[in-house]
Coordinates of C-alpha atoms in Angstrom, one line a residue:
X1 CA 138.1 40.0 77.0
X2 CA 138.5 43.6 75.7
X3 CA 134.9 44.4 74.9
X4 CA 134.0 48.0 75.4
X5 CA 137.6 49.1 75.9
X6 CA 138.7 51.8 73.4
X7 CA 141.5 50.4 71.3
X8 CA 141.0 47.0 72.9
X9 CA 141.7 45.3 69.6
X10 CA 145.2 46.8 69.6
X11 CA 146.0 45.3 72.9
X12 CA 144.5 42.0 71.9
X13 CA 146.7 42.0 68.8
X14 CA 149.8 42.2 71.0
X15 CA 148.8 38.9 72.5
X16 CA 147.5 37.2 69.4
X17 CA 150.1 38.1 66.8
X18 CA 153.0 36.3 68.4
X19 CA 150.8 33.3 69.0
X20 CA 150.2 33.2 65.3
X21 CA 153.9 33.5 64.5
X22 CA 153.5 37.1 63.2
X23 CA 155.8 40.0 64.1
X24 CA 154.5 42.3 66.9
X25 CA 155.6 45.2 64.6
X26 CA 152.3 44.7 62.7
X27 CA 150.7 46.4 65.7
X28 CA 152.1 49.7 64.4
X29 CA 150.1 49.2 61.2
X30 CA 147.0 48.2 63.2
X31 CA 147.3 51.3 65.4
X32 CA 147.3 53.6 62.3
X33 CA 144.2 51.9 60.8
X34 CA 142.3 51.1 64.0
X35 CA 140.5 54.5 64.3
X36 CA 139.0 54.1 60.8
X37 CA 137.9 50.6 61.6
X38 CA 136.5 51.7 64.9
X39 CA 134.4 54.4 63.4
X40 CA 132.8 51.9 61.0
X41 CA 132.3 49.3 63.7
X42 CA 130.6 51.9 65.9
X43 CA 128.3 53.1 63.1
X44 CA 127.4 49.5 62.4
X45 CA 126.7 48.7 66.1
X46 CA 124.5 51.8 66.5
X47 CA 122.6 51.0 63.3
X48 CA 122.1 47.4 64.3
X49 CA 120.9 48.3 67.8
X50 CA 118.4 50.8 66.4
X51 CA 117.1 48.3 63.9
X52 CA 116.8 45.5 66.5
X53 CA 115.0 47.8 68.9
X54 CA 112.6 49.0 66.2
X55 CA 111.9 45.5 64.9
X56 CA 111.4 44.1 68.4
X57 CA 109.0 46.9 69.3
X58 CA 107.0 46.3 66.1
X59 CA 107.0 42.5 66.7
X60 CA 105.8 42.8 70.2
X61 CA 103.2 45.4 69.1
X62 CA 104.5 48.0 71.4
X63 CA 105.3 50.7 68.9
X64 CA 103.4 53.9 69.4
X65 CA 102.4 54.7 65.8
X66 CA 101.3 58.3 66.6
X67 CA 104.9 59.1 67.7
X68 CA 106.4 57.2 64.8
X69 CA 104.3 58.9 62.2
X70 CA 104.5 62.4 63.9
X71 CA 105.6 65.3 61.8
X72 CA 106.8 67.2 64.9
X73 CA 110.5 66.7 64.4
X74 CA 110.4 65.8 60.7
X75 CA 112.1 69.1 59.7
X76 CA 115.2 68.1 61.7
X77 CA 115.7 65.1 59.5
X78 CA 115.9 67.3 56.4
X79 CA 118.6 69.7 57.5

């Protein structure tokens, strides 16, 4: 329902909290913590997407090993 919307969980909480019998004032707490949770969620999503893409490429035997093993940009990883 709110996928891809920045802060969508906050708006979803406005709907869900009263349905669970909880006070809407808990949204204030959620708003203060949401940016930290969002950063972790984003890092996890990016990491998962890269892992899934790499594994799928290897599984389908479509990985170009010459690029993967290239030393061309290796120094960028060590900065």
